[in-house]
mmCIF file of C-alpha atoms and ligand atoms in Angstrom:
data_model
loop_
_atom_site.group_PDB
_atom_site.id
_atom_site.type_symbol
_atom_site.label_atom_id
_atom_site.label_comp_id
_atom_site.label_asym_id
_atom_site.label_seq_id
_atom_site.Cartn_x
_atom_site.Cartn_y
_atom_site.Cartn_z
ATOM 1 C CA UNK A 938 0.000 0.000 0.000
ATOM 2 C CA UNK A 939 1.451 3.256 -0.887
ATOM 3 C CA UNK A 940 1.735 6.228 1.622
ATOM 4 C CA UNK A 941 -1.339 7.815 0.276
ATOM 5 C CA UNK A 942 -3.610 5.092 0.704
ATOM 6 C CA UNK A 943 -2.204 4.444 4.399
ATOM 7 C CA UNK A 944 -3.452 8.281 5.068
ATOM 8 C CA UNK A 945 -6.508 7.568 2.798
ATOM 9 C CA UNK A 946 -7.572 4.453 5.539
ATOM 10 C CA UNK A 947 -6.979 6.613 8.649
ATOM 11 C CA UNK A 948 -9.305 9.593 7.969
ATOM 12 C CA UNK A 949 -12.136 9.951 9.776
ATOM 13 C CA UNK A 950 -14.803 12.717 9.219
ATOM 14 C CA UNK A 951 -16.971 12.459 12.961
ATOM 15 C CA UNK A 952 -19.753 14.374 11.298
ATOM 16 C CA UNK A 953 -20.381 11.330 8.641
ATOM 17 C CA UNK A 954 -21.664 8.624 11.468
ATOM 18 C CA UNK A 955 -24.649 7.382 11.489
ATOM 19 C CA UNK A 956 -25.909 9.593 8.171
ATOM 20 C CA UNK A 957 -27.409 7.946 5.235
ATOM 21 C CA UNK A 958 -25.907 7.768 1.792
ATOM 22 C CA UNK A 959 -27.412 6.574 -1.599
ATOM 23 C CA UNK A 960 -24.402 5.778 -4.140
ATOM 24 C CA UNK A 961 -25.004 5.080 -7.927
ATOM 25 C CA UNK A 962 -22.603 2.620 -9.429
ATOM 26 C CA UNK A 963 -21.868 1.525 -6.478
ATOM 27 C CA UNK A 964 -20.485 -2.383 -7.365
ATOM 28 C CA UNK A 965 -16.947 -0.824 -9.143
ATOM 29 C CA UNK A 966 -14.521 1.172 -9.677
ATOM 30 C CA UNK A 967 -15.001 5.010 -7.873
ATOM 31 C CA UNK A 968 -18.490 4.067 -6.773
ATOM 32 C CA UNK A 969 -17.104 1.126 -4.545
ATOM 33 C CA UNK A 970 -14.410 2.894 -3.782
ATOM 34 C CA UNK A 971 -16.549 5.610 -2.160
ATOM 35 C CA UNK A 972 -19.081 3.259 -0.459
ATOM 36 C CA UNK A 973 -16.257 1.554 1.756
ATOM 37 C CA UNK A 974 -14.924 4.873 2.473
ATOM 38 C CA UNK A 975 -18.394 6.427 3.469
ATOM 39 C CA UNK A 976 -19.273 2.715 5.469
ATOM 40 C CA UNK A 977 -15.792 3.464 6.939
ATOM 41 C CA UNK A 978 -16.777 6.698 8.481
ATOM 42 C CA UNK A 979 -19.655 4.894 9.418
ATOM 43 C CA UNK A 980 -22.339 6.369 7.221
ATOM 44 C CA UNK A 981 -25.264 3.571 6.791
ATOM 45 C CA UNK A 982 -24.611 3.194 2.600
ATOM 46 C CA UNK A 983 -27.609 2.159 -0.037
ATOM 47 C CA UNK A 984 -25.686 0.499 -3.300
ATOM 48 C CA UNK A 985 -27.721 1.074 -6.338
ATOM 49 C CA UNK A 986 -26.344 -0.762 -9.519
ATOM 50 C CA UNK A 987 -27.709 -2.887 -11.870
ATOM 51 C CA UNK A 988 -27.761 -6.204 -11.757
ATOM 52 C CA UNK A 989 -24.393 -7.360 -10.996
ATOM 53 C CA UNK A 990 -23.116 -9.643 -8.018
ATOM 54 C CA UNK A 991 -20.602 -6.895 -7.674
ATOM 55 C CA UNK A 992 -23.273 -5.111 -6.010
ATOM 56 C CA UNK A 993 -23.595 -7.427 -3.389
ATOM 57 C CA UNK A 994 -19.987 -8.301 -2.500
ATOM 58 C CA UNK A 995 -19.394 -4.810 -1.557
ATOM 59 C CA UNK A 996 -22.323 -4.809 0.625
ATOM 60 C CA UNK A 997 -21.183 -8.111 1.836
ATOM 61 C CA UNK A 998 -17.389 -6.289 2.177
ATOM 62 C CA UNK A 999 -19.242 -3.595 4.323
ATOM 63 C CA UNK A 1000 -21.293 -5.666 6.810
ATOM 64 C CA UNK A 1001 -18.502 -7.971 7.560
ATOM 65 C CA UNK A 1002 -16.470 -4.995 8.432
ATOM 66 C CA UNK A 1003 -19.631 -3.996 10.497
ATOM 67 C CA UNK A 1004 -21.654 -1.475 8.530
ATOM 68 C CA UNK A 1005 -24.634 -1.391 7.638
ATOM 69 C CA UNK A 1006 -25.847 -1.494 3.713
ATOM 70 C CA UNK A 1007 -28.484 -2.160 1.387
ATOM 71 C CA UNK A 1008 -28.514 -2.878 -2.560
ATOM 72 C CA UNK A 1009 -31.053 -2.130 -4.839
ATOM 73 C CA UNK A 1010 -30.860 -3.312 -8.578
ATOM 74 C CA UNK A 1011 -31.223 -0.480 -10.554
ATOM 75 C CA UNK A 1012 -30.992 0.972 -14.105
ATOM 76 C CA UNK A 1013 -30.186 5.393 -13.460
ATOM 77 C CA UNK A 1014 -31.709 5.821 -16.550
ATOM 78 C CA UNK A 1015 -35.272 4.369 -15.310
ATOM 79 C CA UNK A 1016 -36.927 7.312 -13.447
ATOM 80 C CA UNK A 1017 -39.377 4.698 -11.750
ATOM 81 C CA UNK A 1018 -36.977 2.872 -10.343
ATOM 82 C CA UNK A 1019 -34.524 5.825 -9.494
ATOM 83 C CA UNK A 1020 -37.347 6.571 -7.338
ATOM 84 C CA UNK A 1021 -37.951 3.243 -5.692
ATOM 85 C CA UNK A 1022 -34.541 3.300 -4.167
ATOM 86 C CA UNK A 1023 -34.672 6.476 -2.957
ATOM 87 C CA UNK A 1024 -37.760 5.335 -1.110
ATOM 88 C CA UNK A 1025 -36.456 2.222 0.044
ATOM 89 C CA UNK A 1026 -33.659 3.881 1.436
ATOM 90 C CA UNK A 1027 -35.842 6.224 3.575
ATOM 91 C CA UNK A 1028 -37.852 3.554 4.426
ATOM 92 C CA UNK A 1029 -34.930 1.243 6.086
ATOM 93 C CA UNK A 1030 -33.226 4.345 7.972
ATOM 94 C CA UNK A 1031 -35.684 7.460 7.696
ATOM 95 C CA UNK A 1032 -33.172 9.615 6.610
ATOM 96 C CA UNK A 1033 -31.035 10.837 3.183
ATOM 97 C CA UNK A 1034 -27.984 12.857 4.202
ATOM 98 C CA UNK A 1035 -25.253 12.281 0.905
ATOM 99 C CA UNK A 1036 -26.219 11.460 -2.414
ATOM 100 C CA UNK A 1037 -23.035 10.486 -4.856
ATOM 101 C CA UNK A 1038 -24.602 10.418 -8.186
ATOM 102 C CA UNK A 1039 -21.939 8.850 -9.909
ATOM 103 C CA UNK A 1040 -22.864 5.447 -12.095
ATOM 104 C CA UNK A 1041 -21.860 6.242 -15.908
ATOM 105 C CA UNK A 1042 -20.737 4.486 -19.251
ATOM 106 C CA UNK A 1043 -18.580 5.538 -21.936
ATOM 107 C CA UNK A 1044 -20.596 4.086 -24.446
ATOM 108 C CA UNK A 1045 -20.287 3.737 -28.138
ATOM 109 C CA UNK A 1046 -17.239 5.742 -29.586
ATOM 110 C CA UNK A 1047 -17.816 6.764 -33.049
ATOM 111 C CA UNK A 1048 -17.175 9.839 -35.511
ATOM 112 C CA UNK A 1049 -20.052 11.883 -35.081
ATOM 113 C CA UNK A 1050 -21.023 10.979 -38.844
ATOM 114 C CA UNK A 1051 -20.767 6.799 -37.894
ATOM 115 C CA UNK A 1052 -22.978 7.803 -34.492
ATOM 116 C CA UNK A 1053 -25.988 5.706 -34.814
ATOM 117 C CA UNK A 1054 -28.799 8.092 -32.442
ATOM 118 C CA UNK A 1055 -29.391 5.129 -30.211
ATOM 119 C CA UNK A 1056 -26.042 4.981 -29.050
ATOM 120 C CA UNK A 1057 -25.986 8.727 -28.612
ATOM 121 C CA UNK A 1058 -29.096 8.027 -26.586
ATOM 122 C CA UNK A 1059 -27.875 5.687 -24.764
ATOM 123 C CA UNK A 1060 -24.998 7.191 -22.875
ATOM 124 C CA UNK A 1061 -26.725 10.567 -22.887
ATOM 125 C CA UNK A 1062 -29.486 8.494 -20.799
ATOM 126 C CA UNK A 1063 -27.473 6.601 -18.065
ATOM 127 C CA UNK A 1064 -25.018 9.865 -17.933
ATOM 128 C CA UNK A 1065 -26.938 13.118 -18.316
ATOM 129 C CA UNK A 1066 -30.625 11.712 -17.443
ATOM 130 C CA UNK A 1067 -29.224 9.517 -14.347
ATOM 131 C CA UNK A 1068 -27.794 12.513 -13.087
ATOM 132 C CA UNK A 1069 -30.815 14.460 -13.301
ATOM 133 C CA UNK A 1070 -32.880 11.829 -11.830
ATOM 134 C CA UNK A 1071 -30.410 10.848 -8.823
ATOM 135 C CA UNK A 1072 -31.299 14.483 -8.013
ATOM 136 C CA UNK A 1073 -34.852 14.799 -8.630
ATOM 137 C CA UNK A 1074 -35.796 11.869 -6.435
ATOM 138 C CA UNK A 1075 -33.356 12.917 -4.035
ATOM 139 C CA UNK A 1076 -34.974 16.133 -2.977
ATOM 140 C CA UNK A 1077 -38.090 15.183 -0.978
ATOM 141 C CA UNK A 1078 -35.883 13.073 1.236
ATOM 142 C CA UNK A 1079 -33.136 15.856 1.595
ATOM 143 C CA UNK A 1080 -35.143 18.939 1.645
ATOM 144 C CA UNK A 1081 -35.859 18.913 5.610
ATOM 145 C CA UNK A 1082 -32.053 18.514 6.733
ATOM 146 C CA UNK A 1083 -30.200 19.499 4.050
ATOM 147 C CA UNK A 1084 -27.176 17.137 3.209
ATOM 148 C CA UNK A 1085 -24.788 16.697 -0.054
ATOM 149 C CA UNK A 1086 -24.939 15.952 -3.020
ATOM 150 C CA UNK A 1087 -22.025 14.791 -5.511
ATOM 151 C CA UNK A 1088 -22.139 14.091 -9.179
ATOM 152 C CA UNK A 1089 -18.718 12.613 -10.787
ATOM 153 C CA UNK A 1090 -18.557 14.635 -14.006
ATOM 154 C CA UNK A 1091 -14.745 14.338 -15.768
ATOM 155 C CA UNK A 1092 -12.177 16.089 -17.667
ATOM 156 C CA UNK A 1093 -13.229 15.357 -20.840
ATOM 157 C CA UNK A 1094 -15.589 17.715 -21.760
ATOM 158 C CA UNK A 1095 -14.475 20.512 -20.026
ATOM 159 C CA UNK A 1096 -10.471 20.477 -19.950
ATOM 160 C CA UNK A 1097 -10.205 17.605 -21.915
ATOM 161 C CA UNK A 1098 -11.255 17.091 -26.052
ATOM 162 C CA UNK A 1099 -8.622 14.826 -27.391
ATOM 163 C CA UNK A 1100 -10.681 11.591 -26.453
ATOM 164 C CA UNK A 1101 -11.634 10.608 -30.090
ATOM 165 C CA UNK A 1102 -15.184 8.955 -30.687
ATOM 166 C CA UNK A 1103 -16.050 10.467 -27.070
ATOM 167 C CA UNK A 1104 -18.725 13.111 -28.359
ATOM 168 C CA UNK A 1105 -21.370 11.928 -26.432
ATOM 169 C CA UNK A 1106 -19.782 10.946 -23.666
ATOM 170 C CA UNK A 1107 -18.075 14.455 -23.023
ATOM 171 C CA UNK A 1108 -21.491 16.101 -24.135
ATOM 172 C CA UNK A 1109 -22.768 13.869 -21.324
ATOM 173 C CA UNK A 1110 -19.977 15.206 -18.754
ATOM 174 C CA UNK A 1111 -19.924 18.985 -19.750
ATOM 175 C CA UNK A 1112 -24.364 18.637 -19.374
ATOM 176 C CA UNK A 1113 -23.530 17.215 -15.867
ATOM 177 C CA UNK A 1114 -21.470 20.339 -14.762
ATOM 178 C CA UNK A 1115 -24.056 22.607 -15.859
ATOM 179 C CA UNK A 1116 -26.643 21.057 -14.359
ATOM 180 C CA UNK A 1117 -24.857 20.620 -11.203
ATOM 181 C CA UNK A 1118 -24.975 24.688 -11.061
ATOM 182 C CA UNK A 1119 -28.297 24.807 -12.032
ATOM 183 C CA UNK A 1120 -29.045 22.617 -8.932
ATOM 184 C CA UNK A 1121 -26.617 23.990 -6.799
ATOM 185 C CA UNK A 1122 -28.184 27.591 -6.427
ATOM 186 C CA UNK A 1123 -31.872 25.968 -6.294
ATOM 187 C CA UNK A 1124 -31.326 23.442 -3.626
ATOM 188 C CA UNK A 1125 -29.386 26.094 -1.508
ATOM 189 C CA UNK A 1126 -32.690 26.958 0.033
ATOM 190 C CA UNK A 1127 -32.953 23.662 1.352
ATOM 191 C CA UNK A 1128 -29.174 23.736 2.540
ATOM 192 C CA UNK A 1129 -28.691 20.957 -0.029
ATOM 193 C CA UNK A 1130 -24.963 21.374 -1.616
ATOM 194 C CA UNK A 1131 -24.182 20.558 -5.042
ATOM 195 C CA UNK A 1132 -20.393 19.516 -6.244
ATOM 196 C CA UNK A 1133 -18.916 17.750 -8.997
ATOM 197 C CA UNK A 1134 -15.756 15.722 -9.466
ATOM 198 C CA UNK A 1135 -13.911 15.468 -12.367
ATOM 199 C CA UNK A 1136 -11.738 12.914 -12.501
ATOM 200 C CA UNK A 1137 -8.623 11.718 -14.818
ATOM 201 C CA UNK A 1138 -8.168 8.635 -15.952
ATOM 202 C CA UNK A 1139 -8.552 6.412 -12.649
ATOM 203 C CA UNK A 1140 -8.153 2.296 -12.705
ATOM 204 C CA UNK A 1141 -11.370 0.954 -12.354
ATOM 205 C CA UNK A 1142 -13.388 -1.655 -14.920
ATOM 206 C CA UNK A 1143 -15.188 1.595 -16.762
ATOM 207 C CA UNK A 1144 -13.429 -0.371 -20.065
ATOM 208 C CA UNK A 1145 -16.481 -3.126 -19.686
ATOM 209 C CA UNK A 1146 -18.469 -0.147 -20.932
ATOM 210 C CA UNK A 1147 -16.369 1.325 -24.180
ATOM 211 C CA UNK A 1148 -16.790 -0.089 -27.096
ATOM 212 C CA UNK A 1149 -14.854 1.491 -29.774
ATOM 213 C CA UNK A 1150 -15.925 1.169 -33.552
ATOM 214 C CA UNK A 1151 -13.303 0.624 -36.663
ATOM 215 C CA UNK A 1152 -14.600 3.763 -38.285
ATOM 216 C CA UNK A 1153 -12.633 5.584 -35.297
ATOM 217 C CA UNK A 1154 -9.658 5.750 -37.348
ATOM 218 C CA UNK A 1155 -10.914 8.220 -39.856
ATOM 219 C CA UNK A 1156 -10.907 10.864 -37.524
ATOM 220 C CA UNK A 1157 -8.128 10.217 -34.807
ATOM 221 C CA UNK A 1158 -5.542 13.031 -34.624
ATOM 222 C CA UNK A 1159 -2.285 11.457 -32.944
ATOM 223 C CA UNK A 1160 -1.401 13.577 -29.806
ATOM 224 C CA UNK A 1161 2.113 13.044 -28.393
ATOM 225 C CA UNK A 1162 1.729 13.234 -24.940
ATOM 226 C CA UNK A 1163 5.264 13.735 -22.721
ATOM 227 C CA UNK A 1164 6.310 10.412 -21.315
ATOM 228 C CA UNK A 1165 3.876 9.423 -18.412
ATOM 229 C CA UNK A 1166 0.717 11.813 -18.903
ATOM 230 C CA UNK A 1167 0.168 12.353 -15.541
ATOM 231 C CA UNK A 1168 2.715 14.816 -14.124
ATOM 232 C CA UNK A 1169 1.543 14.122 -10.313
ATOM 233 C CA UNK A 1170 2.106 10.580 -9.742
ATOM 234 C CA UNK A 1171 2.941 9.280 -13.730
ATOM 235 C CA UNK A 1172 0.032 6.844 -13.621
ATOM 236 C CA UNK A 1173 -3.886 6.954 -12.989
ATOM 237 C CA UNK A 1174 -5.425 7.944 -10.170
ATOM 238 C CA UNK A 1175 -6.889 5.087 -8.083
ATOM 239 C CA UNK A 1176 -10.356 4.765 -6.782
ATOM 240 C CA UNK A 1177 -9.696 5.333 -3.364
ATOM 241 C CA UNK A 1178 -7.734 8.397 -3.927
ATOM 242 C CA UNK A 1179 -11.209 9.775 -5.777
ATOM 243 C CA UNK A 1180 -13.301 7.860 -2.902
ATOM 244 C CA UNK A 1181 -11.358 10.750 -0.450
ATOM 245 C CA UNK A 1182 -12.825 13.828 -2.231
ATOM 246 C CA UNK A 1183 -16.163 12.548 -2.077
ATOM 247 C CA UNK A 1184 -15.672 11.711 1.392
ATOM 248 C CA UNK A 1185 -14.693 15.848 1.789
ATOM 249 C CA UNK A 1186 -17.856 16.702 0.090
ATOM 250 C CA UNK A 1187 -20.207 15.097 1.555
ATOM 251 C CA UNK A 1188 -18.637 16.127 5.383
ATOM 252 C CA UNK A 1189 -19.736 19.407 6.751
ATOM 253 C CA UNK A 1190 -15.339 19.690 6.314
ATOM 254 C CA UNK A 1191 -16.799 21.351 2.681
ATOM 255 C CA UNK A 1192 -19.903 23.157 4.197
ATOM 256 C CA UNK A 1193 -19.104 26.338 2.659
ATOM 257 C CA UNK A 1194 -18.540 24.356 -0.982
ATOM 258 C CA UNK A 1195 -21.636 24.119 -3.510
ATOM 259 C CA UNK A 1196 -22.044 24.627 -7.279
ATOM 260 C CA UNK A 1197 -18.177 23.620 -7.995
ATOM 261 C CA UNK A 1198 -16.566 21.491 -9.688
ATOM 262 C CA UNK A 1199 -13.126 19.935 -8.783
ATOM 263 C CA UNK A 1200 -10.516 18.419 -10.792
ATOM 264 C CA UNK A 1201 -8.526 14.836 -9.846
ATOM 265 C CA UNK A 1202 -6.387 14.379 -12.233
ATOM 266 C CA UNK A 1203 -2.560 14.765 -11.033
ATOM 267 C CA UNK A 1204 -2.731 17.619 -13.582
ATOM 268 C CA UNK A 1205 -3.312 15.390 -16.840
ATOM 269 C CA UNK A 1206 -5.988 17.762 -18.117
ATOM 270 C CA UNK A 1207 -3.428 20.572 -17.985
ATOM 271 C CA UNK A 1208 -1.054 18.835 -20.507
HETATM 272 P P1 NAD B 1812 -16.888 1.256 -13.536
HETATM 273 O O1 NAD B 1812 -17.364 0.674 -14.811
HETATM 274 O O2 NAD B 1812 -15.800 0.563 -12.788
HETATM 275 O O3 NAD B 1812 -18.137 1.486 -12.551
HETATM 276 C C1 NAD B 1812 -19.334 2.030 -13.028
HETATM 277 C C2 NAD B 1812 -20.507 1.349 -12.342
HETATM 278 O O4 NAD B 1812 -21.715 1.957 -12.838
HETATM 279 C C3 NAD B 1812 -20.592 -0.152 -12.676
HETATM 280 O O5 NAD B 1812 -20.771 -0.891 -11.492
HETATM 281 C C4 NAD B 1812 -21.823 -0.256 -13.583
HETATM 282 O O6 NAD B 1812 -22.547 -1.474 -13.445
HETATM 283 C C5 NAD B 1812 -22.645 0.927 -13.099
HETATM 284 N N1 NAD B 1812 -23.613 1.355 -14.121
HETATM 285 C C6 NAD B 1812 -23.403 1.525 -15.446
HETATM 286 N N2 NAD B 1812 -24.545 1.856 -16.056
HETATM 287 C C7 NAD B 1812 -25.522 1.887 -15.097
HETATM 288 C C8 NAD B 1812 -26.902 2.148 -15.114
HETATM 289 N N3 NAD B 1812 -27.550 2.427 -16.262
HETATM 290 N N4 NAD B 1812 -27.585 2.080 -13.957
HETATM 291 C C9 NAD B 1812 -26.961 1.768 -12.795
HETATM 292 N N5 NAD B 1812 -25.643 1.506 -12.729
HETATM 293 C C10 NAD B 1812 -24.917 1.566 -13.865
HETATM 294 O O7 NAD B 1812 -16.439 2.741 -13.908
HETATM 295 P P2 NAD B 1812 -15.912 3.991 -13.046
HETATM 296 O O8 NAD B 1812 -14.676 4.438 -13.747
HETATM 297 O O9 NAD B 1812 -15.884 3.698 -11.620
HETATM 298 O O10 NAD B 1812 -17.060 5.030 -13.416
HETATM 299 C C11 NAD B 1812 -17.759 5.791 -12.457
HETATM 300 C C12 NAD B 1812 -17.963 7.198 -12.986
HETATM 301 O O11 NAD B 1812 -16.683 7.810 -13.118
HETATM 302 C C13 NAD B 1812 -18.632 7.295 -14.351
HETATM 303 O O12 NAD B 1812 -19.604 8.330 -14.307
HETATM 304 C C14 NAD B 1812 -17.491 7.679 -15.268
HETATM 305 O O13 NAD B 1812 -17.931 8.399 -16.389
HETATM 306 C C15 NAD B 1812 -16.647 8.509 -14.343
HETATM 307 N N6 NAD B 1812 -15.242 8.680 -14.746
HETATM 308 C C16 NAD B 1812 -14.404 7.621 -14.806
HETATM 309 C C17 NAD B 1812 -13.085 7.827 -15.183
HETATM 310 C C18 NAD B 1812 -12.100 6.681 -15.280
HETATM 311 O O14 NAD B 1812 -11.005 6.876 -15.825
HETATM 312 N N7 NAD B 1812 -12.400 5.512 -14.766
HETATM 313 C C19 NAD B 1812 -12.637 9.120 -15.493
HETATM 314 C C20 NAD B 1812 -13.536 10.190 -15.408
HETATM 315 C C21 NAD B 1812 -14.835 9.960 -15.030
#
């Protein structure tokens, strides 16, 4: 374990205990990584995913540790069922304190003029919609408290536009950190913060998810990166590291922090 994760395991945020989180895409990669971190500073953790026995090791990961979790089989892109695990969530613990809207695909990549519209509709649906509806349902169980909510965007489509056949995907991204504004200064009332994180490329199984068509060779542009395109730490970021700045926003450490959107990247997006 490097020095970074041996910090990462000792940090405790008191404020976190016994509050109630609802994490999307919560059987891999950044969205596991956050729901052991949140179940570590014993937040009681719902794991919405779709079907996947993924799912249910990491709730079985979290109760044998001694948390407490729930799993709901979900697709982000249904708004009826979106909504059932919201309510099931305030059903088993009565409350909703941290919402980490983060379950996403890359998709199809294809030149815009190969783009068949389903597959644009498609990622624009789990991404962009997902987003929206994580939020919508969210509100009616958040509105009373207040509480956090935190969307994982990325760099492309705001600092980065060199990831050929990734026009609906970054479309998907840029739409989140707009709407992420747009939410931030209307839940405000309701002391409801709004982030997003927007991460580089971080090792997780999001490659399950990418399929990549021949025709993307027409319109790649070769861009010669220096050696190791990530200055910070020359490799990509992992989960855990990500898990950490969710863990930040959704403490009362970030109370003062809504409508923002912060980079985790090592400074790849700057190259
Ligand atoms: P991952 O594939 O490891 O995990 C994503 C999880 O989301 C999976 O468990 C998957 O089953 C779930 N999911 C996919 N579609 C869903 C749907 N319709 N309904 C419910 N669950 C669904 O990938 P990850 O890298 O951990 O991705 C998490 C988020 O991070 C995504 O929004 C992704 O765009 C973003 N992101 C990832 C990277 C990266 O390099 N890995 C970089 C920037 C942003």
């Amino acid at each position: 374990m490097n020095v970074h994760l041996k910090q990462a395991a000792a940090m405790i945020l008191p404020d976190l205990k016994d509050k109630v989180a609802l994490i999307t895409g919560a059987g891999s990669g950044i969205g596991r990584a956050a729901a052991m971190m949140l179940a570590k500073q014993g937040m009681k953790v719902c794991l919405v995913d779709l079907k996947d026995e993924r799912r249910e090791q990491t709730k079985e990961e979290i109760v044998a540790a001694g948390g407490q979790s729930i799993t709901v089989d979900v697709d982000i892109s249904d708004p009826a069922r979106v909504a059932q695990a919201f309510e099931e969530t305030a059903k088993t613990w009565g409350r909703l304190d941290v919402v980490f809207a983060n379950a996403g695909i890359n998709g199809v990549l294809s030149p815009i003029e190969d783009m068949e519209p389903k597959d644009w509709e498609r990622t624009l649906n789990v991404n962009l919609k997902g987003t929206f509806l994580s939020v919508k349902y969210a509100i009616p169980h958040m509105k009373e408290r207040g509480g956090s909510i935190i969307i994982t965007s990325s760099i492309n489509g705001s600092r980065a536009f060199a990831g050929f056949g990734m026009a609906a995907y970054s479309t998907s991204k840029a739409g989140q950190v707009a709407f992420m504004k747009m939410a931030a200064l209307e839940l405000a009332r309701y002391n409801i913060r709004v982030n997003a994180i927007c991460p580089g490329a971080i090792d997780t199984n999001i490659g399950e998810n990418t399929k990549s068509t021949p025709e993307l060779e027409k319109v790649i542009i070769p861009v010669k990166y220096p050696k190791g395109n990530q200055p910070l730490e020359h490799a990509a970021g992992q989960p855990e590291q990500v898990a950490d700045l969710v863990a930040f926003l959704a403490s009362t450490a970030s109370s003062h922090i809504t409508g923002t959107e912060t980079y985790i990247d090592g400074a790849e997006s700057l190259l």
